[in-house]
């Protein structure tokens, strides 16, 4: 049971390049999330998907797009990378929430540098 | 002011000490989570609380909903407990989580 798998683990981009971060979970979770983590700040939500076929903006969505390809996969795309997008990106998943919270399971993270 | 505040930001302890990390929040929540981020970067969930107290091994988490406050306690701390501990709340009626900035704990042998 792999849990949440993110690829790649590391990436260096030049300003203006595009890339897609992949995330897949094998726990049959409905909800999936993309976060970024920057020094001195808490994890910030970029986008989330409450269930297959739905996506919603989080706190910092500008410069990103997402696709909930199916129940397992939730990808994050940077269309034109900027140095401000240098960060560590985490994907997470949880069971669908009905009021009370559910434990989130995190991927190992992707360290992205934009030069 | 952040919606989730943790204290202290940094903590150094000697092996065996009792440790307390605090979390205060200002929004209505459906649950509060304590997470551990290892030096290598991986994040694991330690506890999910909506009321009362939970215990797992040497870790104890408590929450006071009326005071909007939670504490994470580590008894008999060990160097392997060195990590960043993150408090996160799930905002009521949403799927969104709000994270504190974390408490960096170092336990010295």
PDB file of C-alpha atoms in Angstrom:
ATOM      1  CA  UNK A   1       0.000   0.000   0.000  1.00  0.00           C
ATOM      2  CA  UNK A   2       1.874   3.072  -1.280  1.00  0.00           C
ATOM      3  CA  UNK A   3      -0.457   5.753   0.154  1.00  0.00           C
ATOM      4  CA  UNK A   4       0.087   9.066  -1.628  1.00  0.00           C
ATOM      5  CA  UNK A   5       2.708   9.121  -4.350  1.00  0.00           C
ATOM      6  CA  UNK A   6       4.076  12.354  -5.760  1.00  0.00           C
ATOM      7  CA  UNK A   7       6.351  12.800  -8.731  1.00  0.00           C
ATOM      8  CA  UNK A   8       8.864  14.203  -9.286  1.00  0.00           C
ATOM      9  CA  UNK A   9      10.685  14.602  -5.970  1.00  0.00           C
ATOM     10  CA  UNK A  10      12.898  17.394  -7.248  1.00  0.00           C
ATOM     11  CA  UNK A  11      12.654  19.754 -10.190  1.00  0.00           C
ATOM     12  CA  UNK A  12      14.512  22.798 -11.427  1.00  0.00           C
ATOM     13  CA  UNK A  13      12.801  25.019 -13.966  1.00  0.00           C
ATOM     14  CA  UNK A  14      13.694  28.186 -15.782  1.00  0.00           C
ATOM     15  CA  UNK A  15      11.314  31.119 -15.593  1.00  0.00           C
ATOM     16  CA  UNK A  16       8.541  30.680 -18.112  1.00  0.00           C
ATOM     17  CA  UNK A  17       8.793  26.898 -18.391  1.00  0.00           C
ATOM     18  CA  UNK A  18       5.791  24.739 -17.668  1.00  0.00           C
ATOM     19  CA  UNK A  19       5.494  21.498 -15.757  1.00  0.00           C
ATOM     20  CA  UNK A  20       2.969  19.193 -14.154  1.00  0.00           C
ATOM     21  CA  UNK A  21       3.284  17.706 -10.695  1.00  0.00           C
ATOM     22  CA  UNK A  22       1.628  14.332 -10.449  1.00  0.00           C
ATOM     23  CA  UNK A  23      -0.135  12.890  -7.432  1.00  0.00           C
ATOM     24  CA  UNK A  24      -1.861   9.555  -6.996  1.00  0.00           C
ATOM     25  CA  UNK A  25      -3.427   7.873  -3.979  1.00  0.00           C
ATOM     26  CA  UNK A  26      -4.437   4.247  -3.564  1.00  0.00           C
ATOM     27  CA  UNK A  27      -6.666   4.608  -0.489  1.00  0.00           C
ATOM     28  CA  UNK A  28      -9.903   5.252  -2.388  1.00  0.00           C
ATOM     29  CA  UNK A  29     -10.131   8.724  -0.870  1.00  0.00           C
ATOM     30  CA  UNK A  30     -12.570  11.232  -2.254  1.00  0.00           C
ATOM     31  CA  UNK A  31     -10.766  14.428  -1.269  1.00  0.00           C
ATOM     32  CA  UNK A  32      -7.361  15.510  -2.550  1.00  0.00           C
ATOM     33  CA  UNK A  33      -5.332  18.640  -1.923  1.00  0.00           C
ATOM     34  CA  UNK A  34      -2.310  20.521  -3.194  1.00  0.00           C
ATOM     35  CA  UNK A  35      -0.313  22.643  -0.746  1.00  0.00           C
ATOM     36  CA  UNK A  36       2.838  24.670  -0.894  1.00  0.00           C
ATOM     37  CA  UNK A  37       5.215  25.111   2.022  1.00  0.00           C
ATOM     38  CA  UNK A  38       7.481  28.125   2.245  1.00  0.00           C
ATOM     39  CA  UNK A  39       9.989  29.003   4.987  1.00  0.00           C
ATOM     40  CA  UNK A  40       8.347  30.668   7.980  1.00  0.00           C
ATOM     41  CA  UNK A  41       4.846  29.984   6.718  1.00  0.00           C
ATOM     42  CA  UNK A  42       2.360  27.239   7.316  1.00  0.00           C
ATOM     43  CA  UNK A  43       1.232  24.951   4.561  1.00  0.00           C
ATOM     44  CA  UNK A  44      -1.015  26.924   2.243  1.00  0.00           C
ATOM     45  CA  UNK A  45      -3.762  25.392   0.162  1.00  0.00           C
ATOM     46  CA  UNK A  46      -3.419  25.912  -3.580  1.00  0.00           C
ATOM     47  CA  UNK A  47      -6.350  23.851  -4.846  1.00  0.00           C
ATOM     48  CA  UNK A  48      -8.448  21.050  -3.569  1.00  0.00           C
ATOM     49  CA  UNK A  49     -10.842  18.504  -4.958  1.00  0.00           C
ATOM     50  CA  UNK A  50     -13.635  17.403  -2.655  1.00  0.00           C
ATOM     51  CA  UNK A  51     -14.586  14.562  -4.963  1.00  0.00           C
ATOM     52  CA  UNK A  52     -13.935  13.227  -8.426  1.00  0.00           C
ATOM     53  CA  UNK A  53     -14.988  15.770 -11.019  1.00  0.00           C
ATOM     54  CA  UNK A  54     -14.808  18.814  -8.761  1.00  0.00           C
ATOM     55  CA  UNK A  55     -12.014  21.253  -8.019  1.00  0.00           C
ATOM     56  CA  UNK A  56     -11.938  24.472  -6.008  1.00  0.00           C
ATOM     57  CA  UNK A  57      -9.456  27.241  -5.418  1.00  0.00           C
ATOM     58  CA  UNK A  58      -7.658  27.464  -2.140  1.00  0.00           C
ATOM     59  CA  UNK A  59      -5.733  30.293  -0.575  1.00  0.00           C
ATOM     60  CA  UNK A  60      -3.019  30.754  -3.246  1.00  0.00           C
ATOM     61  CA  UNK A  61      -4.305  29.506  -6.627  1.00  0.00           C
ATOM     62  CA  UNK A  62      -2.794  32.134  -8.926  1.00  0.00           C
ATOM     63  CA  UNK A  63      -0.346  30.705 -11.436  1.00  0.00           C
ATOM     64  CA  UNK A  64      -1.604  27.140 -11.018  1.00  0.00           C
ATOM     65  CA  UNK A  65      -4.156  24.852 -12.602  1.00  0.00           C
ATOM     66  CA  UNK A  66      -5.314  21.433 -11.493  1.00  0.00           C
ATOM     67  CA  UNK A  67      -6.944  18.382 -12.979  1.00  0.00           C
ATOM     68  CA  UNK A  68      -8.746  15.653 -11.071  1.00  0.00           C
ATOM     69  CA  UNK A  69      -8.144  13.042 -13.690  1.00  0.00           C
ATOM     70  CA  UNK A  70     -10.015  10.300 -11.844  1.00  0.00           C
ATOM     71  CA  UNK A  71     -10.565   9.326  -8.240  1.00  0.00           C
ATOM     72  CA  UNK A  72      -6.911   8.337  -7.795  1.00  0.00           C
ATOM     73  CA  UNK A  73      -5.071  11.177  -9.514  1.00  0.00           C
ATOM     74  CA  UNK A  74      -4.871  14.917  -8.936  1.00  0.00           C
ATOM     75  CA  UNK A  75      -2.289  16.875 -10.907  1.00  0.00           C
ATOM     76  CA  UNK A  76      -0.978  20.411 -10.454  1.00  0.00           C
ATOM     77  CA  UNK A  77       0.236  22.380 -13.449  1.00  0.00           C
ATOM     78  CA  UNK A  78       2.422  25.447 -13.605  1.00  0.00           C
ATOM     79  CA  UNK A  79       1.823  26.993 -17.013  1.00  0.00           C
ATOM     80  CA  UNK A  80       4.571  29.611 -16.851  1.00  0.00           C
ATOM     81  CA  UNK A  81       6.807  29.138 -13.848  1.00  0.00           C
ATOM     82  CA  UNK A  82       7.965  32.153 -11.857  1.00  0.00           C
ATOM     83  CA  UNK A  83      10.670  32.416  -9.163  1.00  0.00           C
ATOM     84  CA  UNK A  84       7.893  33.094  -6.620  1.00  0.00           C
ATOM     85  CA  UNK A  85       6.730  29.526  -7.198  1.00  0.00           C
ATOM     86  CA  UNK A  86       9.939  28.129  -5.761  1.00  0.00           C
ATOM     87  CA  UNK A  87       8.621  26.048  -2.885  1.00  0.00           C
ATOM     88  CA  UNK A  88       8.014  22.574  -1.576  1.00  0.00           C
ATOM     89  CA  UNK A  89       4.734  21.166  -2.849  1.00  0.00           C
ATOM     90  CA  UNK A  90       2.726  18.547  -1.012  1.00  0.00           C
ATOM     91  CA  UNK A  91      -0.207  16.535  -2.210  1.00  0.00           C
ATOM     92  CA  UNK A  92      -2.584  15.068   0.356  1.00  0.00           C
ATOM     93  CA  UNK A  93      -5.730  13.014   0.414  1.00  0.00           C
ATOM     94  CA  UNK A  94      -8.465  12.244   2.905  1.00  0.00           C
ATOM     95  CA  UNK A  95     -11.796  10.499   3.050  1.00  0.00           C
ATOM     96  CA  UNK A  96     -14.746  12.675   2.157  1.00  0.00           C
ATOM     97  CA  UNK A  97     -15.725  14.897   5.037  1.00  0.00           C
ATOM     98  CA  UNK A  98     -19.158  15.108   6.506  1.00  0.00           C
ATOM     99  CA  UNK A  99     -18.717  17.716   9.195  1.00  0.00           C
ATOM    100  CA  UNK A 100     -15.975  16.188  11.278  1.00  0.00           C
ATOM    101  CA  UNK A 101     -12.453  16.151   9.954  1.00  0.00           C
ATOM    102  CA  UNK A 102     -10.666  13.237   8.455  1.00  0.00           C
ATOM    103  CA  UNK A 103      -7.003  12.392   8.681  1.00  0.00           C
ATOM    104  CA  UNK A 104      -4.972  13.712   5.771  1.00  0.00           C
ATOM    105  CA  UNK A 105      -2.296  11.546   4.265  1.00  0.00           C
ATOM    106  CA  UNK A 106       0.591  13.386   2.659  1.00  0.00           C
ATOM    107  CA  UNK A 107       2.898  12.631  -0.189  1.00  0.00           C
ATOM    108  CA  UNK A 108       6.655  12.965   0.272  1.00  0.00           C
ATOM    109  CA  UNK A 109       6.735  16.394  -1.360  1.00  0.00           C
ATOM    110  CA  UNK A 110       8.248  17.941  -4.477  1.00  0.00           C
ATOM    111  CA  UNK A 111      11.056  20.470  -4.123  1.00  0.00           C
ATOM    112  CA  UNK A 112      10.720  22.921  -6.976  1.00  0.00           C
ATOM    113  CA  UNK A 113      13.207  25.643  -7.805  1.00  0.00           C
ATOM    114  CA  UNK A 114      12.448  28.229 -10.478  1.00  0.00           C
ATOM    115  CA  UNK A 115      15.481  30.127 -11.682  1.00  0.00           C
TER     116      UNK A 115
ATOM    117  CA  UNK B   1      -2.960  37.725  12.839  1.00  0.00           C
ATOM    118  CA  UNK B   2      -2.857  34.113  11.674  1.00  0.00           C
ATOM    119  CA  UNK B   3      -5.960  32.046  12.223  1.00  0.00           C
ATOM    120  CA  UNK B   4      -3.819  29.296  13.759  1.00  0.00           C
ATOM    121  CA  UNK B   5      -1.026  30.294  16.112  1.00  0.00           C
ATOM    122  CA  UNK B   6       1.515  27.932  17.614  1.00  0.00           C
ATOM    123  CA  UNK B   7       3.923  28.454  20.462  1.00  0.00           C
ATOM    124  CA  UNK B   8       6.757  28.211  20.931  1.00  0.00           C
ATOM    125  CA  UNK B   9       8.219  28.517  17.438  1.00  0.00           C
ATOM    126  CA  UNK B  10      11.399  26.760  18.502  1.00  0.00           C
ATOM    127  CA  UNK B  11      12.070  24.490  21.436  1.00  0.00           C
ATOM    128  CA  UNK B  12      15.197  22.743  22.610  1.00  0.00           C
ATOM    129  CA  UNK B  13      14.892  20.147  25.337  1.00  0.00           C
ATOM    130  CA  UNK B  14      17.075  17.616  27.077  1.00  0.00           C
ATOM    131  CA  UNK B  15      16.291  13.952  26.651  1.00  0.00           C
ATOM    132  CA  UNK B  16      13.684  12.855  29.171  1.00  0.00           C
ATOM    133  CA  UNK B  17      12.010  16.236  29.577  1.00  0.00           C
ATOM    134  CA  UNK B  18       8.250  16.738  29.390  1.00  0.00           C
ATOM    135  CA  UNK B  19       7.384  18.919  26.417  1.00  0.00           C
ATOM    136  CA  UNK B  20       4.299  20.999  25.685  1.00  0.00           C
ATOM    137  CA  UNK B  21       3.467  22.645  22.388  1.00  0.00           C
ATOM    138  CA  UNK B  22       0.477  24.949  22.189  1.00  0.00           C
ATOM    139  CA  UNK B  23      -1.973  25.805  19.431  1.00  0.00           C
ATOM    140  CA  UNK B  24      -4.621  28.525  19.468  1.00  0.00           C
ATOM    141  CA  UNK B  25      -7.099  29.157  16.697  1.00  0.00           C
ATOM    142  CA  UNK B  26      -9.651  31.820  15.936  1.00  0.00           C
ATOM    143  CA  UNK B  27     -12.098  30.114  13.568  1.00  0.00           C
ATOM    144  CA  UNK B  28     -14.872  27.628  14.052  1.00  0.00           C
ATOM    145  CA  UNK B  29     -13.579  24.154  13.475  1.00  0.00           C
ATOM    146  CA  UNK B  30     -14.855  20.659  12.938  1.00  0.00           C
ATOM    147  CA  UNK B  31     -11.552  19.055  13.931  1.00  0.00           C
ATOM    148  CA  UNK B  32      -7.979  19.817  14.893  1.00  0.00           C
ATOM    149  CA  UNK B  33      -4.970  17.839  13.726  1.00  0.00           C
ATOM    150  CA  UNK B  34      -1.451  17.495  15.002  1.00  0.00           C
ATOM    151  CA  UNK B  35       1.116  16.601  12.371  1.00  0.00           C
ATOM    152  CA  UNK B  36       4.783  15.724  12.561  1.00  0.00           C
ATOM    153  CA  UNK B  37       7.203  16.756   9.839  1.00  0.00           C
ATOM    154  CA  UNK B  38      10.430  14.815   9.873  1.00  0.00           C
ATOM    155  CA  UNK B  39      13.788  16.414   9.076  1.00  0.00           C
ATOM    156  CA  UNK B  40      13.623  14.738   5.675  1.00  0.00           C
ATOM    157  CA  UNK B  41      10.393  16.587   4.950  1.00  0.00           C
ATOM    158  CA  UNK B  42       7.748  13.872   5.194  1.00  0.00           C
ATOM    159  CA  UNK B  43       4.530  14.752   7.040  1.00  0.00           C
ATOM    160  CA  UNK B  44       2.538  12.283   9.096  1.00  0.00           C
ATOM    161  CA  UNK B  45      -0.645  12.755  11.042  1.00  0.00           C
ATOM    162  CA  UNK B  46      -0.339  12.158  14.791  1.00  0.00           C
ATOM    163  CA  UNK B  47      -3.799  12.988  16.081  1.00  0.00           C
ATOM    164  CA  UNK B  48      -7.174  14.189  14.997  1.00  0.00           C
ATOM    165  CA  UNK B  49      -9.292  15.747  17.766  1.00  0.00           C
ATOM    166  CA  UNK B  50     -12.737  17.216  17.978  1.00  0.00           C
ATOM    167  CA  UNK B  51     -12.995  17.113  21.765  1.00  0.00           C
ATOM    168  CA  UNK B  52     -11.239  15.921  24.893  1.00  0.00           C
ATOM    169  CA  UNK B  53      -7.960  14.096  24.904  1.00  0.00           C
ATOM    170  CA  UNK B  54      -6.132  11.407  22.966  1.00  0.00           C
ATOM    171  CA  UNK B  55      -3.027   9.428  23.853  1.00  0.00           C
ATOM    172  CA  UNK B  56      -0.689   7.423  21.671  1.00  0.00           C
ATOM    173  CA  UNK B  57       2.420   6.075  23.309  1.00  0.00           C
ATOM    174  CA  UNK B  58       4.326   9.022  24.785  1.00  0.00           C
ATOM    175  CA  UNK B  59       2.210  11.580  22.959  1.00  0.00           C
ATOM    176  CA  UNK B  60      -0.881  13.200  24.417  1.00  0.00           C
ATOM    177  CA  UNK B  61      -3.101  15.733  22.667  1.00  0.00           C
ATOM    178  CA  UNK B  62      -5.824  17.768  24.298  1.00  0.00           C
ATOM    179  CA  UNK B  63      -8.314  20.269  23.007  1.00  0.00           C
ATOM    180  CA  UNK B  64     -10.525  22.837  24.705  1.00  0.00           C
ATOM    181  CA  UNK B  65     -13.190  23.844  22.200  1.00  0.00           C
ATOM    182  CA  UNK B  66     -14.549  26.701  24.315  1.00  0.00           C
ATOM    183  CA  UNK B  67     -11.103  28.270  24.679  1.00  0.00           C
ATOM    184  CA  UNK B  68     -10.086  27.398  21.099  1.00  0.00           C
ATOM    185  CA  UNK B  69      -6.866  25.895  22.299  1.00  0.00           C
ATOM    186  CA  UNK B  70      -5.031  22.614  21.944  1.00  0.00           C
ATOM    187  CA  UNK B  71      -1.842  21.236  23.416  1.00  0.00           C
ATOM    188  CA  UNK B  72       0.484  18.474  22.342  1.00  0.00           C
ATOM    189  CA  UNK B  73       2.506  16.884  25.118  1.00  0.00           C
ATOM    190  CA  UNK B  74       5.486  14.579  24.772  1.00  0.00           C
ATOM    191  CA  UNK B  75       6.474  12.644  27.855  1.00  0.00           C
ATOM    192  CA  UNK B  76      10.016  11.316  28.356  1.00  0.00           C
ATOM    193  CA  UNK B  77      11.250  13.066  25.223  1.00  0.00           C
ATOM    194  CA  UNK B  78      13.850  11.379  23.055  1.00  0.00           C
ATOM    195  CA  UNK B  79      16.158  12.676  20.305  1.00  0.00           C
ATOM    196  CA  UNK B  80      14.059  10.816  17.749  1.00  0.00           C
ATOM    197  CA  UNK B  81      11.181  13.161  18.641  1.00  0.00           C
ATOM    198  CA  UNK B  82      13.146  15.985  17.002  1.00  0.00           C
ATOM    199  CA  UNK B  83      10.903  17.276  14.242  1.00  0.00           C
ATOM    200  CA  UNK B  84       8.563  20.102  13.347  1.00  0.00           C
ATOM    201  CA  UNK B  85       5.126  19.725  14.919  1.00  0.00           C
ATOM    202  CA  UNK B  86       2.294  21.350  13.042  1.00  0.00           C
ATOM    203  CA  UNK B  87      -1.197  22.187  14.235  1.00  0.00           C
ATOM    204  CA  UNK B  88      -3.925  22.284  11.605  1.00  0.00           C
ATOM    205  CA  UNK B  89      -7.637  22.960  11.897  1.00  0.00           C
ATOM    206  CA  UNK B  90     -10.414  21.999   9.576  1.00  0.00           C
ATOM    207  CA  UNK B  91     -12.652  25.005   9.159  1.00  0.00           C
ATOM    208  CA  UNK B  92     -16.301  24.241   9.949  1.00  0.00           C
ATOM    209  CA  UNK B  93     -18.460  23.359   6.988  1.00  0.00           C
ATOM    210  CA  UNK B  94     -15.584  23.270   4.528  1.00  0.00           C
ATOM    211  CA  UNK B  95     -12.989  20.862   3.245  1.00  0.00           C
ATOM    212  CA  UNK B  96     -10.271  23.379   3.930  1.00  0.00           C
ATOM    213  CA  UNK B  97      -7.513  23.017   6.466  1.00  0.00           C
ATOM    214  CA  UNK B  98      -5.629  25.942   7.998  1.00  0.00           C
ATOM    215  CA  UNK B  99      -2.110  25.247   9.198  1.00  0.00           C
ATOM    216  CA  UNK B 100       0.054  26.789  11.875  1.00  0.00           C
ATOM    217  CA  UNK B 101       3.643  27.625  11.047  1.00  0.00           C
ATOM    218  CA  UNK B 102       4.941  24.771  13.163  1.00  0.00           C
ATOM    219  CA  UNK B 103       7.074  24.285  16.258  1.00  0.00           C
ATOM    220  CA  UNK B 104      10.600  23.130  15.621  1.00  0.00           C
ATOM    221  CA  UNK B 105      11.598  20.734  18.415  1.00  0.00           C
ATOM    222  CA  UNK B 106      15.131  19.566  19.056  1.00  0.00           C
ATOM    223  CA  UNK B 107      15.738  17.015  21.772  1.00  0.00           C
ATOM    224  CA  UNK B 108      19.351  16.696  22.879  1.00  0.00           C
ATOM    225  CA  UNK B 109      20.820  13.430  24.124  1.00  0.00           C
TER     226      UNK B 109
END
